[in-house]
């Protein structure tokens, strides 16, 4: 009954607040204490008992009362931080105030007139002292002149939360030897000794405490709500539009910045959702650590929201030994969280972080004999953002990741998520971040080298069964995304192919399945209707030709499967070399495309056999909420070209004026396609079943066609056709096709394995053009992607926080909420 009475009293207080038209004095403690003293309401209760309409009504009709409520709630948090909240009553007051502010803050942020309210100063609040409230009742939100030494309410709130997150016996284990000892003074403790979990910079793993985890989670939710002012501002690439809440919290004003950063990072990376591996343990026992880990991950990625493209890059110097980070104030960004992240340098710390992130990302992939017996985490999108930040801000970490095949423990889950989400429009943001991470990794040579490791771990995916390497897995998944993903993924095609181009010089032996997939993409993209549909579609052909040239020039010996696939599909290359350029043919191709929109055909009979345990990628359930995203920059803005020299080092190239990806590659003009016609006696062997199959590659790519008022012209087609890098492939066909034809005739071959054996032992040394330099397109930081990450990150946080629904039904401006 007591709990019911408590809720009733709380509801009565809310009604009183909404019905009072006259300002309630700040000194009327009997009235204000109803909201936090002697009540035991959960955060769900607060959200139910304080309806959105009533908060807005108080905001509009009794602004002074709402202002005083916020002031008084912050005062209680400050007092609790000052006293160390030793009694159970004090702890309950702190939690109640946290829940109330979490409920109210979004409605403060959604109104432009109120947005600066927390940054106004509070009467009698000196920068070193406690809030004083004697004359608040006679004061309005924008009343008397403010004391120039007063601290804004937002700063008082953030510092109180930081103190409370290291409050002995409330959020951390007390270090007192016995109960006889005097209580610890919260201002004299060194919070670095109270880091929440072992890991980076901290070796001691504190005893888990259920109540401490719950209290931390509540305070972190309030902190995240404070930071969420960014949701109520429209997207802007202006870097001066920094989040003042995050800026202050991550500044030197916060004496707990280092231990809190370390606590958040360690609590995420050390989390083990499976525990002892007892089947269905997550159904038998509540996991009090998971909500804390989710909240920690979200707070961490928000504090790391920092645009390096418009500021000095974070320092990656960390030459000291023995400590996780330098003790001196570092150079670089003034965001201490970014600074600390950029300066981690010990290998054991990198190993801890990488192992933790990879373990959590792989969790949804785990297969068990008993269905649904293992706990599946849901915060993989936050983990991907965190991994991106780690690689972007700390180049030493990026190089560590790529130093061994451990990077494949990140790659495989990402490919799993990409494949699983490709049909779901509500997860287009997940598709983007997965591709962005792979683009970043592919800019480094070691990533391409690591892909040659055989793929033996069978993750359940609805892709063709194959025997090969991680490179094969990557190509097969990318092919699946392009050919059977939803239409909104088309802007990613350039990125997907750029990743394959970047790794192609290092791929030692592609499987037949992957080789066929690459040739199928070339076939699909080289149809005239697609090439003439938009101004940029031909770039995809340049990327694919660059892939083939890289492999032929640098990895010919081990790639007989790809060479064989090129010979079988040689007609595609001949058609490209003899692409019609007259206006009549262009119009005819476009008309043909309008009449017969058909899907891309599957070119490999193995597509029917998918990996064991896989399920087809499913579209979103009707009614699923999704958040809109800002557009990402084009591939030319996302990347910068680097040339790999003979010693393996890279040098940046000046941006080219031409738009074609393979500018400068020599072109082959073939006047007589019959001169390359190839092997008539063994046509079935060299062409395969699908060689005579009509191209049905229409519907998947149709939305890219005829957009805007642009129309293709003969001059436009000639301008890029003359630069198609076909010379190497044409030379290969010219040399090998007659040789293969002769073998077929002489031996009467009916088995392609003999041709593959011949190609394995063949050589083109001295017969091909001089190898071209390897070009790598490395990701470069820019304000466009920084803005994209901001909208994506807050969209994920908005949709993931449904219990309680912190931001639901408030007037957010950073993105739109849509139903699929």
PDB file of N, CA and C in Angstrom, residues 159 368 500 505 557 603 743 753 805:
ATOM      1  N   UNK A 159      28.402  18.721 -13.123  1.00  0.00           N
ATOM      2  CA  UNK A 159      29.424  18.427 -12.115  1.00  0.00           C
ATOM      3  C   UNK A 159      28.858  17.562 -10.990  1.00  0.00           C
ATOM      4  N   UNK A 368      23.747 -22.055 -31.288  1.00  0.00           N
ATOM      5  CA  UNK A 368      23.717 -23.056 -30.223  1.00  0.00           C
ATOM      6  C   UNK A 368      22.768 -24.180 -30.625  1.00  0.00           C
ATOM      7  N   UNK A 500      36.553  -3.091 -52.687  1.00  0.00           N
ATOM      8  CA  UNK A 500      37.106  -4.218 -53.451  1.00  0.00           C
ATOM      9  C   UNK A 500      38.325  -3.768 -54.247  1.00  0.00           C
ATOM     10  N   UNK A 505      44.728  -5.628 -55.172  1.00  0.00           N
ATOM     11  CA  UNK A 505      46.120  -5.977 -55.503  1.00  0.00           C
ATOM     12  C   UNK A 505      46.721  -7.044 -54.595  1.00  0.00           C
ATOM     13  N   UNK A 557      49.290 -15.294 -60.762  1.00  0.00           N
ATOM     14  CA  UNK A 557      49.657 -16.701 -60.557  1.00  0.00           C
ATOM     15  C   UNK A 557      48.597 -17.501 -59.798  1.00  0.00           C
ATOM     16  N   UNK A 603      23.646 -15.555 -61.379  1.00  0.00           N
ATOM     17  CA  UNK A 603      24.435 -16.203 -62.410  1.00  0.00           C
ATOM     18  C   UNK A 603      25.112 -17.467 -61.951  1.00  0.00           C
ATOM     19  N   UNK A 743      44.110 -26.253 -76.759  1.00  0.00           N
ATOM     20  CA  UNK A 743      44.082 -27.367 -75.813  1.00  0.00           C
ATOM     21  C   UNK A 743      42.752 -28.118 -75.916  1.00  0.00           C
ATOM     22  N   UNK A 753      38.258 -28.407 -65.245  1.00  0.00           N
ATOM     23  CA  UNK A 753      39.396 -28.515 -64.325  1.00  0.00           C
ATOM     24  C   UNK A 753      40.715 -28.582 -65.096  1.00  0.00           C
ATOM     25  N   UNK A 805      10.531   5.752 -22.648  1.00  0.00           N
ATOM     26  CA  UNK A 805      10.703   6.415 -23.944  1.00  0.00           C
ATOM     27  C   UNK A 805      11.119   7.882 -23.760  1.00  0.00           C
TER      28      UNK A 805
END
